[in-house]
PDB file of C-alpha atoms in Angstrom:
ATOM      1  CA  MET Z 459     -99.838 -84.733 -80.475  1.00 49.00           C
ATOM      2  CA  GLY Z 460    -102.322 -87.131 -78.903  1.00 48.00           C
ATOM      3  CA  ARG Z 461    -102.921 -90.552 -80.065  1.00 50.00           C
ATOM      4  CA  VAL Z 462    -102.093 -91.458 -83.899  1.00 49.00           C
ATOM      5  CA  PRO Z 463    -104.575 -93.141 -86.408  1.00 56.00           C
ATOM      6  CA  HIS Z 464    -103.810 -96.521 -87.192  1.00 64.00           C
ATOM      7  CA  ASP Z 465    -105.403 -96.198 -90.872  1.00 87.00           C
ATOM      8  CA  ILE Z 466    -103.401 -93.391 -92.278  1.00 94.00           C
ATOM      9  CA  ARG Z 467    -104.564 -93.625 -96.167  1.00 96.00           C
ATOM     10  CA  LEU Z 468    -103.699 -90.368 -97.509  1.00 97.00           C
ATOM     11  CA  ILE Z 469    -101.074 -87.824 -96.344  1.00 98.00           C
ATOM     12  CA  ALA Z 470    -100.776 -84.425 -98.456  1.00 98.00           C
ATOM     13  CA  VAL Z 471     -97.877 -82.737 -98.307  1.00 98.00           C
ATOM     14  CA  ASP Z 472     -97.129 -78.588 -99.382  1.00 98.00           C
ATOM     15  CA  MET Z 473     -94.176 -78.086-100.761  1.00 97.00           C
ATOM     16  CA  ASP Z 474     -92.135 -74.578-100.018  1.00 94.00           C
ATOM     17  CA  GLY Z 475     -91.573 -74.207 -96.618  1.00 95.00           C
ATOM     18  CA  THR Z 476     -93.289 -77.664 -95.671  1.00 98.00           C
ATOM     19  CA  LEU Z 477     -91.614 -80.624 -97.263  1.00 98.00           C
ATOM     20  CA  LEU Z 478     -88.396 -78.704 -98.954  1.00 96.00           C
ATOM     21  CA  ASP Z 479     -85.384 -77.614 -97.111  1.00 95.00           C
ATOM     22  CA  ALA Z 480     -83.950 -74.536 -96.431  1.00 92.00           C
ATOM     23  CA  SER Z 481     -82.072 -75.091-100.183  1.00 92.00           C
ATOM     24  CA  GLY Z 482     -85.365 -76.037-101.773  1.00 92.00           C
ATOM     25  CA  ASN Z 483     -84.622 -79.657-101.982  1.00 94.00           C
ATOM     26  CA  VAL Z 484     -86.612 -82.692-101.301  1.00 96.00           C
ATOM     27  CA  PRO Z 485     -84.776 -84.451 -98.066  1.00 96.00           C
ATOM     28  CA  GLU Z 486     -82.741 -87.151 -98.877  1.00 96.00           C
ATOM     29  CA  THR Z 487     -84.691 -89.255 -96.052  1.00 96.00           C
ATOM     30  CA  LEU Z 488     -88.143 -89.047 -98.158  1.00 97.00           C
ATOM     31  CA  TRP Z 489     -86.622 -91.733-100.839  1.00 96.00           C
ATOM     32  CA  GLY Z 490     -86.484 -94.277 -98.437  1.00 95.00           C
ATOM     33  CA  LEU Z 491     -89.897 -92.983 -96.800  1.00 96.00           C
ATOM     34  CA  LEU Z 492     -91.641 -93.127-100.146  1.00 96.00           C
ATOM     35  CA  PRO Z 493     -91.642 -97.170-100.573  1.00 95.00           C
ATOM     36  CA  ARG Z 494     -92.504 -97.944 -97.191  1.00 94.00           C
ATOM     37  CA  LEU Z 495     -95.934 -96.005 -97.212  1.00 96.00           C
ATOM     38  CA  GLU Z 496     -96.580 -97.238-100.745  1.00 94.00           C
ATOM     39  CA  GLU Z 497     -96.626-100.925 -98.906  1.00 94.00           C
ATOM     40  CA  ARG Z 498     -98.943 -99.830 -96.313  1.00 93.00           C
ATOM     41  CA  ASP Z 499    -101.233 -98.396 -98.957  1.00 94.00           C
ATOM     42  CA  VAL Z 500    -100.936 -94.773 -98.075  1.00 96.00           C
ATOM     43  CA  THR Z 501    -100.838 -92.326-101.093  1.00 97.00           C
ATOM     44  CA  PHE Z 502     -98.400 -89.687-100.461  1.00 98.00           C
ATOM     45  CA  VAL Z 503     -99.265 -86.341-101.867  1.00 98.00           C
ATOM     46  CA  PRO Z 504     -97.521 -83.058-103.178  1.00 98.00           C
ATOM     47  CA  ALA Z 505     -99.710 -80.398-103.048  1.00 98.00           C
ATOM     48  CA  SER Z 506     -98.143 -76.971-104.404  1.00 95.00           C
ATOM     49  CA  GLY Z 507     -98.918 -73.771-106.309  1.00 90.00           C
ATOM     50  CA  ARG Z 508     -95.822 -75.050-108.285  1.00 93.00           C
ATOM     51  CA  GLN Z 509     -97.104 -76.443-112.192  1.00 95.00           C
ATOM     52  CA  LEU Z 510     -97.506 -80.556-112.542  1.00 97.00           C
ATOM     53  CA  ALA Z 511     -94.171 -80.440-114.967  1.00 96.00           C
ATOM     54  CA  THR Z 512     -92.215 -78.801-112.084  1.00 95.00           C
ATOM     55  CA  LEU Z 513     -93.412 -81.636-109.366  1.00 97.00           C
ATOM     56  CA  ARG Z 514     -92.770 -84.090-111.820  1.00 96.00           C
ATOM     57  CA  ALA Z 515     -89.227 -82.958-112.366  1.00 95.00           C
ATOM     58  CA  THR Z 516     -88.695 -82.638-108.718  1.00 96.00           C
ATOM     59  CA  PHE Z 517     -89.614 -86.425-108.100  1.00 96.00           C
ATOM     60  CA  GLY Z 518     -88.182 -87.757-110.831  1.00 95.00           C
ATOM     61  CA  ASP Z 519     -88.335 -91.498-111.487  1.00 93.00           C
ATOM     62  CA  ALA Z 520     -90.823 -91.668-108.941  1.00 95.00           C
ATOM     63  CA  ALA Z 521     -93.364 -89.362-110.512  1.00 96.00           C
ATOM     64  CA  ASP Z 522     -94.841 -91.620-112.818  1.00 95.00           C
ATOM     65  CA  ALA Z 523     -96.838 -93.415-110.125  1.00 95.00           C
ATOM     66  CA  MET Z 524     -97.650 -90.451-107.788  1.00 97.00           C
ATOM     67  CA  THR Z 525    -100.260 -88.257-107.499  1.00 97.00           C
ATOM     68  CA  PHE Z 526    -100.030 -84.727-107.188  1.00 98.00           C
ATOM     69  CA  ILE Z 527    -102.346 -81.644-106.725  1.00 98.00           C
ATOM     70  CA  ALA Z 528    -100.704 -78.758-108.853  1.00 96.00           C
ATOM     71  CA  GLU Z 529    -101.418 -75.212-109.572  1.00 94.00           C
ATOM     72  CA  ASN Z 530    -103.036 -74.593-105.889  1.00 92.00           C
ATOM     73  CA  GLY Z 531    -105.344 -77.388-106.704  1.00 95.00           C
ATOM     74  CA  ALA Z 532    -106.774 -76.364-110.032  1.00 95.00           C
ATOM     75  CA  TYR Z 533    -104.939 -79.598-111.288  1.00 96.00           C
ATOM     76  CA  VAL Z 534    -105.365 -83.160-109.527  1.00 96.00           C
ATOM     77  CA  VAL Z 535    -103.432 -86.129-111.610  1.00 96.00           C
ATOM     78  CA  ARG Z 536    -102.791 -89.510-110.016  1.00 96.00           C
ATOM     79  CA  ALA Z 537    -100.581 -91.733-111.752  1.00 95.00           C
ATOM     80  CA  GLY Z 538    -100.663 -89.784-114.919  1.00 94.00           C
ATOM     81  CA  VAL Z 539    -104.269 -89.480-115.509  1.00 95.00           C
ATOM     82  CA  GLU Z 540    -106.319 -86.507-114.680  1.00 95.00           C
ATOM     83  CA  VAL Z 541    -108.357 -86.875-111.537  1.00 93.00           C
ATOM     84  CA  ALA Z 542    -109.830 -83.313-112.093  1.00 93.00           C
ATOM     85  CA  SER Z 543    -108.911 -79.553-113.302  1.00 95.00           C
ATOM     86  CA  ASP Z 544    -110.660 -76.399-113.233  1.00 96.00           C
ATOM     87  CA  ALA Z 545    -109.975 -73.818-115.922  1.00 97.00           C
ATOM     88  CA  LEU Z 546    -110.378 -70.476-116.113  1.00 97.00           C
ATOM     89  CA  GLU Z 547    -112.811 -68.739-118.631  1.00 97.00           C
ATOM     90  CA  PRO Z 548    -110.467 -66.730-121.415  1.00 97.00           C
ATOM     91  CA  ALA Z 549    -112.998 -63.489-120.595  1.00 97.00           C
ATOM     92  CA  VAL Z 550    -111.862 -63.776-116.847  1.00 97.00           C
ATOM     93  CA  VAL Z 551    -107.613 -64.321-117.774  1.00 98.00           C
ATOM     94  CA  ALA Z 552    -108.302 -61.354-119.970  1.00 98.00           C
ATOM     95  CA  ARG Z 553    -109.471 -59.102-117.499  1.00 96.00           C
ATOM     96  CA  ALA Z 554    -107.085 -60.414-115.090  1.00 97.00           C
ATOM     97  CA  VAL Z 555    -104.319 -59.381-117.125  1.00 98.00           C
ATOM     98  CA  GLN Z 556    -105.264 -56.156-118.114  1.00 97.00           C
ATOM     99  CA  ARG Z 557    -106.199 -55.008-114.619  1.00 97.00           C
ATOM    100  CA  LEU Z 558    -102.271 -56.504-113.771  1.00 97.00           C
ATOM    101  CA  ARG Z 559    -101.118 -54.458-116.771  1.00 97.00           C
ATOM    102  CA  HIS Z 560    -102.499 -51.333-115.304  1.00 96.00           C
ATOM    103  CA  LEU Z 561    -101.356 -51.717-112.004  1.00 96.00           C
ATOM    104  CA  SER Z 562     -98.215 -52.217-113.360  1.00 96.00           C
ATOM    105  CA  ALA Z 563     -98.091 -49.097-115.356  1.00 96.00           C
ATOM    106  CA  GLU Z 564     -99.139 -47.767-112.007  1.00 96.00           C
ATOM    107  CA  GLY Z 565     -95.843 -48.486-110.289  1.00 96.00           C
ATOM    108  CA  TYR Z 566     -96.638 -52.101-109.192  1.00 96.00           C
ATOM    109  CA  ASP Z 567     -93.184 -54.186-109.791  1.00 97.00           C
ATOM    110  CA  LEU Z 568     -95.167 -57.389-110.930  1.00 97.00           C
ATOM    111  CA  GLY Z 569     -94.290 -60.227-113.160  1.00 97.00           C
ATOM    112  CA  VAL Z 570     -97.585 -62.134-114.643  1.00 98.00           C
ATOM    113  CA  VAL Z 571     -97.382 -66.069-115.184  1.00 98.00           C
ATOM    114  CA  VAL Z 572    -100.093 -67.541-117.217  1.00 98.00           C
ATOM    115  CA  CYS Z 573    -100.290 -70.991-116.049  1.00 97.00           C
ATOM    116  CA  GLY Z 574    -101.719 -73.451-118.439  1.00 97.00           C
ATOM    117  CA  LYS Z 575    -102.197 -77.287-118.723  1.00 96.00           C
ATOM    118  CA  ARG Z 576     -99.120 -77.800-121.059  1.00 95.00           C
ATOM    119  CA  SER Z 577     -97.031 -74.747-119.929  1.00 97.00           C
ATOM    120  CA  ALA Z 578     -96.661 -71.409-118.279  1.00 98.00           C
ATOM    121  CA  TYR Z 579     -96.096 -68.463-119.839  1.00 98.00           C
ATOM    122  CA  ILE Z 580     -94.685 -64.849-119.594  1.00 98.00           C
ATOM    123  CA  GLU Z 581     -94.275 -61.553-121.201  1.00 97.00           C
ATOM    124  CA  ARG Z 582     -91.752 -59.947-118.846  1.00 97.00           C
ATOM    125  CA  THR Z 583     -88.166 -61.379-119.705  1.00 95.00           C
ATOM    126  CA  ASP Z 584     -85.953 -59.373-117.596  1.00 97.00           C
ATOM    127  CA  GLU Z 585     -83.420 -62.365-114.935  1.00 97.00           C
ATOM    128  CA  ALA Z 586     -84.668 -60.708-111.765  1.00 97.00           C
ATOM    129  CA  PHE Z 587     -88.417 -61.806-112.273  1.00 98.00           C
ATOM    130  CA  ARG Z 588     -87.862 -65.100-114.894  1.00 97.00           C
ATOM    131  CA  SER Z 589     -85.305 -66.437-112.435  1.00 96.00           C
ATOM    132  CA  GLN Z 590     -88.140 -66.327-109.658  1.00 96.00           C
ATOM    133  CA  ALA Z 591     -90.939 -67.782-112.472  1.00 96.00           C
ATOM    134  CA  ALA Z 592     -88.635 -70.691-113.384  1.00 95.00           C
ATOM    135  CA  ILE Z 593     -88.364 -72.079-109.485  1.00 92.00           C
ATOM    136  CA  TYR Z 594     -92.059 -72.972-110.178  1.00 92.00           C
ATOM    137  CA  TYR Z 595     -92.439 -73.495-113.734  1.00 96.00           C
ATOM    138  CA  ALA Z 596     -90.151 -76.032-115.383  1.00 95.00           C
ATOM    139  CA  ALA Z 597     -92.409 -75.383-118.421  1.00 97.00           C
ATOM    140  CA  LEU Z 598     -91.917 -72.013-119.185  1.00 97.00           C
ATOM    141  CA  GLU Z 599     -92.389 -70.001-122.693  1.00 98.00           C
ATOM    142  CA  ILE Z 600     -91.967 -66.678-123.030  1.00 97.00           C
ATOM    143  CA  VAL Z 601     -94.546 -65.366-125.290  1.00 98.00           C
ATOM    144  CA  ASP Z 602     -95.184 -61.832-126.559  1.00 98.00           C
ATOM    145  CA  ASP Z 603     -98.706 -61.471-125.569  1.00 98.00           C
ATOM    146  CA  VAL Z 604     -99.846 -63.986-122.932  1.00 98.00           C
ATOM    147  CA  LEU Z 605    -103.525 -63.443-123.767  1.00 98.00           C
ATOM    148  CA  ALA Z 606    -102.979 -64.606-127.202  1.00 97.00           C
ATOM    149  CA  ILE Z 607    -101.778 -68.321-126.021  1.00 97.00           C
ATOM    150  CA  ASP Z 608    -103.748 -71.316-127.030  1.00 96.00           C
ATOM    151  CA  ASP Z 609    -104.053 -73.408-123.803  1.00 97.00           C
ATOM    152  CA  ASP Z 610    -106.195 -74.264-120.881  1.00 97.00           C
ATOM    153  CA  VAL Z 611    -105.373 -71.557-118.396  1.00 98.00           C
ATOM    154  CA  LEU Z 612    -105.583 -73.157-114.856  1.00 97.00           C
ATOM    155  CA  LYS Z 613    -104.508 -70.025-112.908  1.00 97.00           C
ATOM    156  CA  ILE Z 614    -102.712 -66.535-113.175  1.00 97.00           C
ATOM    157  CA  ALA Z 615     -99.628 -66.130-110.950  1.00 96.00           C
ATOM    158  CA  VAL Z 616     -98.247 -62.709-110.059  1.00 96.00           C
ATOM    159  CA  TYR Z 617     -94.523 -62.195-108.855  1.00 97.00           C
ATOM    160  CA  ASP Z 618     -94.558 -59.383-106.356  1.00 96.00           C
ATOM    161  CA  PHE Z 619     -91.100 -57.749-105.855  1.00 96.00           C
ATOM    162  CA  ALA Z 620     -92.704 -56.108-102.830  1.00 94.00           C
ATOM    163  CA  LEU Z 621     -94.567 -58.436-100.107  1.00 91.00           C
ATOM    164  CA  ALA Z 622     -97.769 -59.503-101.943  1.00 90.00           C
ATOM    165  CA  GLU Z 623     -99.882 -59.790 -98.872  1.00 90.00           C
ATOM    166  CA  ASP Z 624     -99.791 -55.981 -98.455  1.00 90.00           C
ATOM    167  CA  SER Z 625     -99.094 -54.863-102.114  1.00 91.00           C
ATOM    168  CA  VAL Z 626    -100.624 -56.767-105.135  1.00 93.00           C
ATOM    169  CA  GLY Z 627    -102.720 -58.434-102.632  1.00 88.00           C
ATOM    170  CA  ARG Z 628    -104.981 -55.676-101.952  1.00 90.00           C
ATOM    171  CA  ALA Z 629    -105.245 -54.117-105.128  1.00 92.00           C
ATOM    172  CA  LEU Z 630    -107.076 -57.221-106.684  1.00 93.00           C
ATOM    173  CA  ASP Z 631    -110.244 -56.804-104.775  1.00 91.00           C
ATOM    174  CA  GLU Z 632    -112.616 -56.329-108.139  1.00 92.00           C
ATOM    175  CA  ILE Z 633    -111.264 -59.771-109.566  1.00 95.00           C
ATOM    176  CA  ALA Z 634    -111.439 -61.286-105.788  1.00 93.00           C
ATOM    177  CA  GLU Z 635    -115.413 -60.646-105.838  1.00 95.00           C
ATOM    178  CA  THR Z 636    -115.911 -63.109-108.147  1.00 96.00           C
ATOM    179  CA  HIS Z 637    -112.720 -65.335-108.413  1.00 96.00           C
ATOM    180  CA  ARG Z 638    -110.372 -66.740-105.970  1.00 93.00           C
ATOM    181  CA  VAL Z 639    -107.270 -64.286-105.325  1.00 93.00           C
ATOM    182  CA  VAL Z 640    -105.008 -66.204-102.634  1.00 89.00           C
ATOM    183  CA  VAL Z 641    -101.518 -65.095-101.101  1.00 89.00           C
ATOM    184  CA  SER Z 642     -99.513 -68.275-101.761  1.00 86.00           C
ATOM    185  CA  GLY Z 643     -96.158 -67.008-100.519  1.00 87.00           C
ATOM    186  CA  GLN Z 644     -94.641 -63.569 -99.488  1.00 91.00           C
ATOM    187  CA  HIS Z 645     -94.244 -62.745-103.153  1.00 94.00           C
ATOM    188  CA  TRP Z 646     -96.812 -64.546-104.983  1.00 95.00           C
ATOM    189  CA  VAL Z 647    -100.533 -64.277-105.520  1.00 93.00           C
ATOM    190  CA  ASP Z 648    -102.703 -66.959-107.440  1.00 94.00           C
ATOM    191  CA  ILE Z 649    -105.941 -66.093-109.045  1.00 96.00           C
ATOM    192  CA  MET Z 650    -108.339 -69.196-109.809  1.00 95.00           C
ATOM    193  CA  ASN Z 651    -111.964 -70.064-110.026  1.00 96.00           C
ATOM    194  CA  PRO Z 652    -114.181 -69.640-107.327  1.00 95.00           C
ATOM    195  CA  GLY Z 653    -114.146 -72.820-105.256  1.00 92.00           C
ATOM    196  CA  VAL Z 654    -110.784 -73.655-106.495  1.00 93.00           C
ATOM    197  CA  ASP Z 655    -108.338 -74.659-103.619  1.00 95.00           C
ATOM    198  CA  LYS Z 656    -105.937 -77.628-102.225  1.00 96.00           C
ATOM    199  CA  GLY Z 657    -108.823 -78.392-100.062  1.00 97.00           C
ATOM    200  CA  VAL Z 658    -111.327 -78.689-102.507  1.00 96.00           C
ATOM    201  CA  ALA Z 659    -109.021 -80.570-104.458  1.00 96.00           C
ATOM    202  CA  LEU Z 660    -107.776 -83.153-101.492  1.00 97.00           C
ATOM    203  CA  ARG Z 661    -111.628 -83.560-100.804  1.00 96.00           C
ATOM    204  CA  ARG Z 662    -112.331 -84.684-104.507  1.00 94.00           C
ATOM    205  CA  LEU Z 663    -109.172 -87.247-104.033  1.00 96.00           C
ATOM    206  CA  GLN Z 664    -110.491 -88.620-101.129  1.00 96.00           C
ATOM    207  CA  ALA Z 665    -113.593 -89.205-102.956  1.00 96.00           C
ATOM    208  CA  ALA Z 666    -111.685 -90.917-105.782  1.00 94.00           C
ATOM    209  CA  LEU Z 667    -109.758 -93.374-103.282  1.00 95.00           C
ATOM    210  CA  ASP Z 668    -112.517 -93.492-100.695  1.00 97.00           C
ATOM    211  CA  VAL Z 669    -110.534 -92.090 -98.087  1.00 97.00           C
ATOM    212  CA  THR Z 670    -111.951 -90.157 -95.075  1.00 97.00           C
ATOM    213  CA  PRO Z 671    -110.861 -87.154 -93.366  1.00 97.00           C
ATOM    214  CA  ALA Z 672    -110.116 -89.155 -90.071  1.00 96.00           C
ATOM    215  CA  GLN Z 673    -107.768 -91.038 -92.513  1.00 96.00           C
ATOM    216  CA  THR Z 674    -106.237 -87.942 -94.258  1.00 98.00           C
ATOM    217  CA  VAL Z 675    -102.841 -85.853 -92.631  1.00 98.00           C
ATOM    218  CA  ALA Z 676    -101.997 -82.584 -94.366  1.00 98.00           C
ATOM    219  CA  PHE Z 677     -98.658 -80.569 -93.820  1.00 98.00           C
ATOM    220  CA  GLY Z 678     -98.649 -76.803 -94.509  1.00 98.00           C
ATOM    221  CA  ASP Z 679     -97.065 -73.922 -93.709  1.00 97.00           C
ATOM    222  CA  TYR Z 680     -98.837 -70.504 -95.659  1.00 93.00           C
ATOM    223  CA  LEU Z 681    -102.220 -69.078 -96.364  1.00 91.00           C
ATOM    224  CA  ASN Z 682    -102.909 -71.075 -99.209  1.00 92.00           C
ATOM    225  CA  ASP Z 683    -102.452 -74.305 -97.353  1.00 96.00           C
ATOM    226  CA  LEU Z 684    -105.521 -73.381 -95.015  1.00 96.00           C
ATOM    227  CA  GLU Z 685    -108.352 -75.236 -96.563  1.00 96.00           C
ATOM    228  CA  MET Z 686    -106.214 -78.170 -97.230  1.00 98.00           C
ATOM    229  CA  LEU Z 687    -105.939 -78.679 -93.604  1.00 98.00           C
ATOM    230  CA  ASP Z 688    -109.181 -78.075 -93.161  1.00 98.00           C
ATOM    231  CA  ALA Z 689    -109.788 -81.166 -94.940  1.00 98.00           C
ATOM    232  CA  ALA Z 690    -107.718 -83.587 -92.791  1.00 98.00           C
ATOM    233  CA  ASP Z 691    -108.275 -84.532 -89.484  1.00 97.00           C
ATOM    234  CA  TRP Z 692    -104.536 -84.641 -88.557  1.00 97.00           C
ATOM    235  CA  SER Z 693    -103.499 -81.323 -89.651  1.00 98.00           C
ATOM    236  CA  PHE Z 694     -99.955 -79.769 -89.082  1.00 98.00           C
ATOM    237  CA  ALA Z 695     -98.572 -76.603 -88.975  1.00 98.00           C
ATOM    238  CA  MET Z 696     -94.977 -76.285 -89.683  1.00 98.00           C
ATOM    239  CA  HIS Z 697     -92.936 -74.725 -86.798  1.00 97.00           C
ATOM    240  CA  ASN Z 698     -92.226 -71.920 -89.598  1.00 96.00           C
ATOM    241  CA  ALA Z 699     -95.592 -71.429 -90.408  1.00 96.00           C
ATOM    242  CA  HIS Z 700     -97.655 -68.189 -90.996  1.00 95.00           C
ATOM    243  CA  PRO Z 701     -99.596 -67.335 -87.682  1.00 96.00           C
ATOM    244  CA  ASP Z 702    -102.775 -68.157 -89.528  1.00 97.00           C
ATOM    245  CA  VAL Z 703    -102.077 -71.098 -90.492  1.00 97.00           C
ATOM    246  CA  VAL Z 704    -100.697 -71.962 -86.489  1.00 97.00           C
ATOM    247  CA  ALA Z 705    -104.260 -71.154 -85.538  1.00 97.00           C
ATOM    248  CA  ARG Z 706    -105.846 -72.919 -88.031  1.00 97.00           C
ATOM    249  CA  ALA Z 707    -103.861 -76.586 -87.638  1.00 98.00           C
ATOM    250  CA  ARG Z 708    -104.498 -79.181 -84.861  1.00 97.00           C
ATOM    251  CA  HIS Z 709    -101.163 -80.105 -84.583  1.00 97.00           C
ATOM    252  CA  ARG Z 710     -97.771 -78.448 -85.086  1.00 98.00           C
ATOM    253  CA  ALA Z 711     -94.695 -79.924 -86.838  1.00 98.00           C
ATOM    254  CA  PRO Z 712     -90.545 -79.308 -86.530  1.00 97.00           C
ATOM    255  CA  SER Z 713     -89.593 -76.441 -89.121  1.00 97.00           C
ATOM    256  CA  ASN Z 714     -89.254 -77.486 -92.725  1.00 97.00           C
ATOM    257  CA  VAL Z 715     -85.387 -76.775 -92.107  1.00 96.00           C
ATOM    258  CA  ASP Z 716     -85.579 -79.773 -89.533  1.00 97.00           C
ATOM    259  CA  HIS Z 717     -87.174 -82.151 -91.702  1.00 97.00           C
ATOM    260  CA  GLY Z 718     -90.313 -81.833 -89.915  1.00 97.00           C
ATOM    261  CA  VAL Z 719     -92.815 -84.017 -92.351  1.00 98.00           C
ATOM    262  CA  ILE Z 720     -90.305 -86.756 -92.323  1.00 97.00           C
ATOM    263  CA  THR Z 721     -89.713 -86.651 -88.732  1.00 97.00           C
ATOM    264  CA  THR Z 722     -93.778 -86.348 -88.040  1.00 97.00           C
ATOM    265  CA  ILE Z 723     -94.802 -89.127 -90.819  1.00 96.00           C
ATOM    266  CA  GLU Z 724     -92.464 -91.400 -88.941  1.00 95.00           C
ATOM    267  CA  ASP Z 725     -93.735 -90.940 -85.906  1.00 93.00           C
ATOM    268  CA  LEU Z 726     -97.304 -91.385 -87.080  1.00 92.00           C
ATOM    269  CA  LEU Z 727     -96.392 -94.633 -88.626  1.00 89.00           C
ATOM    270  CA  ALA Z 728     -94.867 -95.781 -85.327  1.00 87.00           C
ATOM    271  CA  GLY Z 729     -97.710 -95.235 -83.302  1.00 77.00           C
TER     272      GLY Z 729
END
């Protein structure tokens, strides 16, 4: 790994496949690590495609004082106060939802989540899809028409029962011409405004905290983490990471199953 920094100020950590273990839980050892990071004036930031409500529920009592990068960078909140957000125009939301409805009619097995600041919204109600959406969206409402909601839409998430990278991820080229279409998991694709990603969010946070990339550590495992890794001099790909992430990161960390984030942070703090 080479010489470790003596002035770490900011640690950004993806959740699924990175921080969370094989059962989708936060490693117990993190709870003892968080106060030690706070004592050293290090800001620990979960950075996820998950919504803010889900991240807050995951971190429980600690969440009120924490900083979160939610919705793949479209929503940044520090100690309950919004740092930055980037909502889609209603016309864009309508165009994307109509395209996805058309793809479903053609035979793609898709579930659509319209992700607002207050809640996430779905029309599809079968248990197979709803159970997947509920993992990432603690605030989840079933509505008759996702285009009739009254909320700021931060992104549109699409669950593809096939492998998203080879399926719906290739069927949204027209939308990708003007907006970000990113594969965020094996079965998930996110549609966001251009210029929205975890890396942009992390750079905004660095500016707000007066922290440099040299003082920043980032961990990731999948394609939606690439820009975040670029924003940190100390970038780590998990052992289980997508090959493109491994190629982009400067360092490697043990897998999420082996609690690689925790052990690597401990090594960095130990110097």
